[in-house]
CSV table of C-alpha atoms and ligand atoms in Angstrom, one decimal:
chain,number,residue,atom,x,y,z
L,24,UNK,CA,-16.1,9.3,5.0
L,25,UNK,CA,-13.8,11.4,2.6
L,26,UNK,CA,-14.1,11.8,-0.9
L,27,UNK,CA,-11.0,11.3,-3.1
L,28,UNK,CA,-10.8,14.0,-5.6
L,29,UNK,CA,-7.7,14.4,-6.9
L,30,UNK,CA,-5.2,11.0,-7.0
L,31,UNK,CA,-4.3,9.8,-10.4
L,32,UNK,CA,-4.9,6.4,-11.2
L,33,UNK,CA,-2.1,3.9,-12.3
L,34,UNK,CA,-1.0,3.6,-16.0
L,35,UNK,CA,-3.4,0.7,-17.5
L,36,UNK,CA,-2.7,-2.2,-19.5
L,37,UNK,CA,0.6,-3.8,-20.5
L,38,UNK,CA,2.5,-1.2,-22.5
L,39,UNK,CA,5.8,0.1,-22.1
L,40,UNK,CA,4.9,3.0,-19.9
L,41,UNK,CA,2.3,0.9,-18.1
L,42,UNK,CA,2.2,0.2,-14.2
L,43,UNK,CA,2.2,-3.7,-14.9
L,44,UNK,CA,5.5,-2.9,-16.6
L,45,UNK,CA,7.0,-0.3,-13.9
L,46,UNK,CA,6.6,-1.9,-10.7
L,47,UNK,CA,9.6,-3.6,-9.8
L,48,UNK,CA,9.7,-1.3,-6.6
L,49,UNK,CA,6.7,-2.6,-5.7
L,50,UNK,CA,7.1,-6.5,-5.4
L,51,UNK,CA,10.3,-6.0,-4.0
L,52,UNK,CA,8.0,-4.3,-0.9
L,53,UNK,CA,4.9,-7.0,-1.5
L,54,UNK,CA,8.5,-9.7,-1.2
L,55,UNK,CA,10.0,-8.0,1.6
L,56,UNK,CA,6.6,-8.3,3.7
L,57,UNK,CA,6.4,-11.6,2.7
L,58,UNK,CA,7.2,-13.5,6.5
L,59,UNK,CA,4.7,-10.8,8.0
L,60,UNK,CA,1.8,-11.6,6.1
L,61,UNK,CA,2.4,-14.8,7.0
L,62,UNK,CA,2.7,-14.5,10.6
L,63,UNK,CA,-0.8,-12.4,10.2
L,64,UNK,CA,-3.1,-15.0,8.5
L,65,UNK,CA,-1.0,-17.7,11.2
L,66,UNK,CA,-2.5,-15.4,13.7
L,67,UNK,CA,-5.6,-15.9,12.7
L,68,UNK,CA,-6.1,-19.3,11.9
L,69,UNK,CA,-4.5,-20.0,15.6
L,70,UNK,CA,-6.9,-17.8,17.0
L,71,UNK,CA,-10.1,-18.2,15.5
L,72,UNK,CA,-9.8,-22.0,13.4
L,73,UNK,CA,-10.3,-22.8,9.8
L,74,UNK,CA,-13.3,-20.9,8.4
L,75,UNK,CA,-14.7,-23.0,6.0
L,76,UNK,CA,-14.6,-19.8,4.2
L,77,UNK,CA,-12.2,-16.9,3.8
L,78,UNK,CA,-12.8,-13.7,3.2
L,79,UNK,CA,-9.7,-11.3,2.0
L,80,UNK,CA,-9.1,-7.5,0.4
L,81,UNK,CA,-6.5,-5.9,-1.2
L,82,UNK,CA,-6.6,-2.7,-1.2
L,83,UNK,CA,-5.2,-0.4,-4.0
L,84,UNK,CA,-5.1,-3.2,-6.4
L,85,UNK,CA,-3.7,-2.0,-9.1
L,86,UNK,CA,-3.2,-3.9,-12.0
L,87,UNK,CA,-0.6,-6.2,-13.5
L,88,UNK,CA,1.6,-9.1,-12.0
L,89,UNK,CA,1.5,-7.6,-7.8
L,90,UNK,CA,-1.4,-7.8,-8.0
L,91,UNK,CA,-1.9,-11.5,-8.7
L,92,UNK,CA,1.3,-12.0,-6.4
L,93,UNK,CA,0.1,-10.8,-3.3
L,94,UNK,CA,-3.3,-13.4,-3.9
L,95,UNK,CA,-0.6,-15.8,-4.6
L,96,UNK,CA,1.3,-15.2,-1.4
L,97,UNK,CA,-1.8,-15.3,0.9
L,98,UNK,CA,-2.9,-18.7,-0.8
L,99,UNK,CA,0.7,-20.7,-0.6
L,100,UNK,CA,0.5,-19.4,2.9
L,101,UNK,CA,-2.8,-21.2,3.5
L,102,UNK,CA,-1.6,-24.2,1.1
L,103,UNK,CA,0.8,-24.9,3.6
L,104,UNK,CA,-0.8,-24.5,6.9
L,105,UNK,CA,-3.8,-27.0,5.1
L,106,UNK,CA,-0.9,-29.3,4.5
L,107,UNK,CA,1.0,-29.1,7.5
L,108,UNK,CA,-2.2,-29.3,10.1
L,109,UNK,CA,-3.5,-32.1,7.4
L,110,UNK,CA,-7.0,-30.2,7.0
L,111,UNK,CA,-9.2,-29.2,4.5
L,112,UNK,CA,-8.7,-25.8,2.2
L,113,UNK,CA,-11.1,-23.3,3.2
L,114,UNK,CA,-13.1,-21.8,0.3
L,115,UNK,CA,-11.6,-18.1,-0.6
L,116,UNK,CA,-13.8,-14.7,-1.0
L,117,UNK,CA,-11.2,-12.3,-2.9
L,118,UNK,CA,-11.6,-8.9,-3.1
L,119,UNK,CA,-9.8,-6.7,-5.4
L,120,UNK,CA,-10.0,-3.2,-4.1
L,121,UNK,CA,-9.1,0.1,-6.3
L,122,UNK,CA,-10.5,3.7,-7.9
L,123,UNK,CA,-12.8,3.3,-10.1
L,124,UNK,CA,-10.3,4.3,-13.2
L,125,UNK,CA,-8.1,0.9,-12.5
L,126,UNK,CA,-7.2,-1.3,-15.4
L,127,UNK,CA,-10.1,-4.0,-13.5
L,128,UNK,CA,-10.6,-5.3,-17.2
L,129,UNK,CA,-6.3,-6.5,-17.6
L,130,UNK,CA,-6.4,-7.8,-14.2
L,131,UNK,CA,-10.2,-10.1,-14.6
L,132,UNK,CA,-8.3,-10.8,-18.1
L,133,UNK,CA,-5.6,-12.3,-16.7
L,134,UNK,CA,-8.0,-14.5,-13.6
L,135,UNK,CA,-8.2,-17.5,-15.9
L,136,UNK,CA,-4.8,-18.2,-16.1
L,137,UNK,CA,-4.5,-17.6,-12.4
L,138,UNK,CA,-6.8,-20.6,-11.4
L,139,UNK,CA,-5.7,-23.0,-13.9
L,140,UNK,CA,-2.1,-22.6,-12.5
L,141,UNK,CA,-3.5,-22.8,-8.9
L,142,UNK,CA,-5.3,-25.5,-9.8
L,143,UNK,CA,-2.2,-27.0,-11.6
L,144,UNK,CA,0.0,-26.4,-8.5
L,145,UNK,CA,-2.4,-27.4,-5.7
L,146,UNK,CA,-5.1,-29.4,-6.8
L,147,UNK,CA,-8.5,-29.6,-6.6
L,148,UNK,CA,-9.4,-30.3,-3.6
L,149,UNK,CA,-7.8,-26.8,-2.9
L,150,UNK,CA,-10.4,-23.6,-2.2
L,151,UNK,CA,-12.1,-22.8,-4.6
L,152,UNK,CA,-10.8,-19.1,-4.8
L,153,UNK,CA,-13.4,-16.5,-6.3
L,154,UNK,CA,-12.1,-13.3,-6.9
L,155,UNK,CA,-13.9,-10.4,-7.7
L,156,UNK,CA,-13.5,-6.1,-8.3
L,157,UNK,CA,-14.2,-3.9,-5.7
L,158,UNK,CA,-14.1,-0.1,-6.9
L,159,UNK,CA,-14.1,2.8,-4.5
L,160,UNK,CA,-11.5,4.7,-2.5
L,161,UNK,CA,-10.6,3.2,0.9
L,162,UNK,CA,-11.3,6.1,2.6
L,163,UNK,CA,-15.1,4.7,2.5
L,164,UNK,CA,-16.9,2.1,3.2
L,165,UNK,CA,-16.2,-0.5,0.7
L,166,UNK,CA,-17.6,-3.9,2.6
L,167,UNK,CA,-20.1,-5.0,4.7
L,168,UNK,CA,-19.9,-5.1,8.6
L,169,UNK,CA,-18.0,-7.8,9.9
L,170,UNK,CA,-16.9,-9.5,6.8
L,171,UNK,CA,-13.3,-9.2,6.3
L,172,UNK,CA,-10.7,-11.8,8.1
L,173,UNK,CA,-8.0,-10.7,6.5
L,174,UNK,CA,-7.5,-6.7,4.6
L,175,UNK,CA,-4.0,-6.2,3.0
L,176,UNK,CA,-2.8,-2.7,1.2
L,177,UNK,CA,0.9,-2.5,-0.3
L,178,UNK,CA,2.5,0.4,-1.3
L,179,UNK,CA,-0.8,2.4,-1.5
L,180,UNK,CA,-1.6,4.3,1.7
L,181,UNK,CA,1.2,6.9,1.0
L,182,UNK,CA,-1.3,8.2,-1.2
L,183,UNK,CA,-3.8,10.8,0.3
L,184,UNK,CA,-7.5,11.4,-0.2
L,185,UNK,CA,-6.6,14.6,-1.3
L,186,UNK,CA,-3.8,17.8,-1.9
L,187,UNK,CA,-3.6,19.2,1.2
L,188,UNK,CA,-5.0,22.9,1.7
L,189,UNK,CA,-3.5,26.2,2.0
L,190,UNK,CA,-0.4,25.1,0.2
L,191,UNK,CA,-0.6,28.2,-2.0
L,192,UNK,CA,2.9,29.4,-0.8
L,193,UNK,CA,4.7,26.2,-1.9
L,194,UNK,CA,5.9,27.9,-5.0
L,195,UNK,CA,8.1,26.1,-7.5
L,196,UNK,CA,7.8,22.4,-5.3
L,197,UNK,CA,5.3,20.2,-6.2
L,198,UNK,CA,5.8,17.9,-2.8
L,199,UNK,CA,7.4,19.1,1.0
L,200,UNK,CA,10.7,20.6,0.0
L,201,UNK,CA,13.9,22.0,1.9
L,202,UNK,CA,12.5,25.4,0.7
L,203,UNK,CA,9.1,24.9,1.8
L,204,UNK,CA,7.3,27.1,4.3
L,205,UNK,CA,6.7,25.3,7.4
L,206,UNK,CA,2.9,25.2,7.1
L,207,UNK,CA,3.6,22.9,4.0
L,208,UNK,CA,4.9,20.4,6.4
L,209,UNK,CA,2.1,20.6,8.8
L,210,UNK,CA,-0.7,20.3,6.3
L,211,UNK,CA,0.4,17.4,4.6
L,212,UNK,CA,1.1,15.8,8.1
L,213,UNK,CA,-2.8,16.9,8.8
L,214,UNK,CA,-3.9,15.3,5.9
L,215,UNK,CA,-2.3,12.3,6.7
L,216,UNK,CA,-3.3,12.3,10.2
L,217,UNK,CA,-6.6,12.7,9.4
L,218,UNK,CA,-6.7,10.5,6.1
L,219,UNK,CA,-5.2,7.5,8.0
L,220,UNK,CA,-7.6,7.7,11.0
L,221,UNK,CA,-10.2,7.4,8.9
L,222,UNK,CA,-9.0,4.5,7.3
L,223,UNK,CA,-8.2,2.7,10.4
L,224,UNK,CA,-12.4,3.4,11.4
L,225,UNK,CA,-13.9,2.4,8.3
L,226,UNK,CA,-11.5,-0.7,8.3
L,227,UNK,CA,-12.4,-1.7,12.3
L,228,UNK,CA,-16.2,-1.6,11.2
L,229,UNK,CA,-15.5,-4.4,8.2
L,230,UNK,CA,-12.9,-6.8,9.3
L,231,UNK,CA,-14.2,-9.3,12.3
L,232,UNK,CA,-13.0,-9.8,15.7
L,233,UNK,CA,-9.2,-11.4,16.0
L,234,UNK,CA,-9.1,-10.4,11.8
L,235,UNK,CA,-5.5,-9.0,10.6
L,236,UNK,CA,-4.3,-6.2,8.8
L,237,UNK,CA,-1.1,-5.9,7.8
L,238,UNK,CA,-0.3,-2.6,4.9
L,239,UNK,CA,3.3,-1.4,3.8
L,240,UNK,CA,3.5,1.9,2.7
L,241,UNK,CA,6.3,4.4,1.1
L,242,UNK,CA,7.3,6.0,4.1
L,243,UNK,CA,10.8,7.9,6.1
L,244,UNK,CA,13.3,6.4,8.2
L,245,UNK,CA,13.9,9.4,10.6
L,246,UNK,CA,10.9,11.9,12.0
L,247,UNK,CA,12.7,15.1,9.8
L,248,UNK,CA,10.0,15.1,7.0
L,249,UNK,CA,12.4,17.7,4.3
L,250,UNK,CA,14.9,15.1,4.9
L,251,UNK,CA,16.1,13.1,1.1
L,252,UNK,CA,14.9,10.3,2.4
L,253,UNK,CA,11.3,11.2,1.1
L,254,UNK,CA,11.8,14.4,-0.6
L,255,UNK,CA,14.3,13.5,-3.0
L,256,UNK,CA,12.1,11.9,-5.5
L,257,UNK,CA,10.1,14.4,-6.2
L,258,UNK,CA,12.6,17.0,-5.7
L,259,UNK,CA,13.6,15.7,-9.0
L,260,UNK,CA,10.7,15.4,-10.5
L,261,UNK,CA,10.0,19.2,-9.4
L,262,UNK,CA,13.4,19.9,-11.0
L,263,UNK,CA,12.4,18.4,-14.2
L,264,UNK,CA,8.8,20.4,-14.5
L,265,UNK,CA,11.1,23.3,-14.2
L,266,UNK,CA,13.3,23.1,-16.8
L,267,UNK,CA,10.3,22.3,-19.4
L,268,UNK,CA,9.7,25.8,-17.1
L,269,UNK,CA,12.4,27.5,-18.7
L,270,UNK,CA,11.8,25.7,-22.0
L,271,UNK,CA,8.7,27.5,-22.0
L,272,UNK,CA,7.1,24.5,-22.1
L,273,UNK,CA,4.7,24.7,-18.9
L,274,UNK,CA,3.9,27.8,-17.4
L,275,UNK,CA,5.4,28.3,-13.8
L,276,UNK,CA,2.4,29.2,-12.5
L,277,UNK,CA,1.1,25.2,-13.4
L,278,UNK,CA,4.3,24.1,-11.4
L,279,UNK,CA,3.3,26.5,-8.5
L,280,UNK,CA,0.3,25.1,-7.9
L,281,UNK,CA,1.0,22.0,-8.3
L,282,UNK,CA,0.6,19.8,-5.4
L,283,UNK,CA,0.8,15.8,-4.7
L,284,UNK,CA,-1.8,13.8,-2.6
L,285,UNK,CA,1.2,11.8,-1.4
L,286,UNK,CA,2.1,11.3,2.5
L,287,UNK,CA,5.6,9.3,3.5
L,288,UNK,CA,4.9,8.9,7.3
L,289,UNK,CA,7.8,8.4,9.8
L,290,UNK,CA,7.3,5.3,12.3
L,291,UNK,CA,6.5,7.7,14.9
L,292,UNK,CA,3.9,9.3,13.0
L,293,UNK,CA,2.1,5.9,12.3
L,294,UNK,CA,2.3,4.7,15.7
L,295,UNK,CA,0.5,7.7,17.5
L,296,UNK,CA,-2.6,7.7,14.6
L,297,UNK,CA,-3.2,3.9,15.3
L,298,UNK,CA,-2.7,4.6,19.5
L,299,UNK,CA,-4.8,7.9,18.9
L,300,UNK,CA,-7.6,6.3,16.5
L,301,UNK,CA,-7.9,3.5,18.9
L,302,UNK,CA,-9.6,0.9,16.7
L,303,UNK,CA,-6.6,-1.7,16.5
L,304,UNK,CA,-4.1,-3.1,18.2
L,305,UNK,CA,-0.8,-3.0,16.8
L,306,UNK,CA,1.1,-5.8,16.6
L,307,UNK,CA,4.5,-4.8,14.7
L,308,UNK,CA,5.8,-1.4,13.5
L,309,UNK,CA,8.9,-2.4,11.6
L,310,UNK,CA,11.0,0.1,8.9
L,311,UNK,CA,12.3,-2.0,6.0
L,312,UNK,CA,14.8,-0.4,3.3
L,313,UNK,CA,14.2,-1.1,-0.8
L,314,UNK,CA,17.0,0.4,-2.8
L,315,UNK,CA,15.5,3.1,-5.0
L,316,UNK,CA,16.5,0.8,-8.6
L,317,UNK,CA,15.0,-2.7,-7.4
L,318,UNK,CA,17.5,-4.0,-10.9
L,319,UNK,CA,20.0,-3.3,-8.3
L,320,UNK,CA,22.2,-6.6,-7.5
L,321,UNK,CA,22.9,-5.9,-3.5
L,322,UNK,CA,25.7,-7.5,-3.4
L,323,UNK,CA,27.2,-6.2,-6.2
L,324,UNK,CA,29.8,-3.6,-4.6
L,325,UNK,CA,30.1,-1.1,-7.9
L,326,UNK,CA,25.8,-0.9,-8.5
L,327,UNK,CA,25.8,-0.3,-4.5
L,328,UNK,CA,28.2,2.6,-4.6
L,329,UNK,CA,26.7,4.2,-7.9
L,330,UNK,CA,23.4,3.9,-6.1
L,331,UNK,CA,24.3,5.6,-3.3
L,332,UNK,CA,26.2,8.7,-5.3
L,333,UNK,CA,23.3,8.9,-7.1
L,334,UNK,CA,20.8,8.7,-4.4
L,335,UNK,CA,22.5,9.5,-1.1
L,336,UNK,CA,19.9,8.9,0.7
L,337,UNK,CA,17.9,7.1,-1.7
L,338,UNK,CA,16.6,4.1,0.0
L,339,UNK,CA,12.9,3.8,0.1
L,340,UNK,CA,11.6,3.0,3.7
L,341,UNK,CA,8.7,0.8,4.4
L,342,UNK,CA,6.3,0.8,7.3
L,343,UNK,CA,4.6,-2.9,7.7
L,344,UNK,CA,1.7,-2.0,10.0
L,345,UNK,CA,-0.3,-5.7,11.1
L,346,UNK,CA,-2.9,-5.0,13.6
L,347,UNK,CA,-5.8,-7.0,15.2
L,348,UNK,CA,-9.6,-4.9,16.2
L,349,UNK,CA,-9.7,-4.4,19.6
L,350,UNK,CA,-12.9,-4.9,21.2
L,351,UNK,CA,-15.5,-6.6,19.2
L,352,UNK,CA,-18.7,-7.5,20.4
L,353,UNK,CA,-19.4,-9.7,17.4
L,354,UNK,CA,-17.6,-13.0,16.1
L,355,UNK,CA,-17.3,-14.4,13.0
Y,1,LIG,C1,1.4,2.6,-6.1
Y,1,LIG,S1,0.2,1.5,-6.8
Y,1,LIG,C2,0.7,0.1,-5.3
Y,1,LIG,C3,-0.4,-1.1,-6.3
Y,1,LIG,C4,-0.3,-2.4,-5.9
Y,1,LIG,N1,-0.6,-2.8,-4.5
Y,1,LIG,C5,1.5,-3.2,-5.8
Y,1,LIG,O1,2.3,-3.0,-5.1
Y,1,LIG,O2,2.2,-2.8,-6.9
Y,1,LIG,C6,-0.9,2.0,-5.6
Y,1,LIG,C7,-2.3,2.2,-5.7
Y,1,LIG,O3,-2.9,2.8,-4.6
Y,1,LIG,C8,-4.3,3.2,-5.5
Y,1,LIG,N2,-5.1,4.1,-5.0
Y,1,LIG,C9,-4.4,5.2,-4.0
Y,1,LIG,N3,-5.7,6.4,-3.8
Y,1,LIG,C10,-6.4,5.3,-3.7
Y,1,LIG,C11,-7.6,5.2,-2.7
Y,1,LIG,N4,-8.0,6.2,-2.2
Y,1,LIG,N5,-8.4,3.7,-3.0
Y,1,LIG,C12,-8.4,3.1,-3.6
Y,1,LIG,N6,-6.8,2.9,-4.3
Y,1,LIG,C13,-6.1,4.0,-3.9
Y,1,LIG,C14,-3.8,3.7,-6.6
Y,1,LIG,O4,-5.6,4.0,-7.6
Y,1,LIG,C15,-2.8,2.5,-6.9
Y,1,LIG,O5,-3.5,1.7,-8.1
């Protein structure tokens, strides 16, 4: 198990600066991964049939509209399947996980409306659905052994459990950057390898035989870790910090010593870790490009050029991992 020491939580509430109001990009990611999610759930139902109770966990759920959007996608898939094969719907037990500092209060307050809408849209015969919060780090055990059919996360696993060690010489950078010494790249990659391996091993205890996981995380589309593909956003933020230093508002030593616990892996790195760790078969590993500006209309040529001009490598690469556990002695 890995203790999470330094990962900040998303801003709470519904204010202008809240995560709930600033998560359009992540919403786009969820929508892009929709088909993979649907396929994974259908695979479970094909191989196991409809269980009496279907247990789901969304890891790094945060708070705001995206959290319940994922849940709606899962329930929509079930609803469609139940109609298609004329099958009684299972009951749903849904665990929303995030770090203990997450705004679970806002999330819980939105549940009565969610339940009402579910009943209105899908009728009394569907579900019921029982949602609960599961505070804790996904780098630790969260659930009883073999208790979950489906494990999902979106835009969460790029957050490391900790800032990598030995980054003292990454001065005037807050992440890997072109000017970072080679040990910085190595330290970030090794931290991601440790964290992601540990995540897979922990989840393999919690998932049932022939269960499925779908994870989307912010990544890079090419192996070069110094490419603008993953570093550009943080370089912009670094520039802003350095301007504050120039203006005497922030101490230079603070910027020198600050590093973000975040890593954008490339496809090959993800594949290697999954294969080496060995608990899961990898069904699918895809990269999907998402525009940094989610409000940008992709059909608008002018906007497109504007975005390309502003962010030459500004697309955000996304990995979708869908896996099922390897050998399992116990079936659900
Ligand atoms: C960018 S938000 C994504 C939220 C949501 N899944 C979405 O798609 O909008 C990343 C979330 O991961 C959570 N997170 C980061 N590290 C975590 C950890 N070790 N355990 C649980 N949650 C974590 C953060 O607190 C944050 O809420």
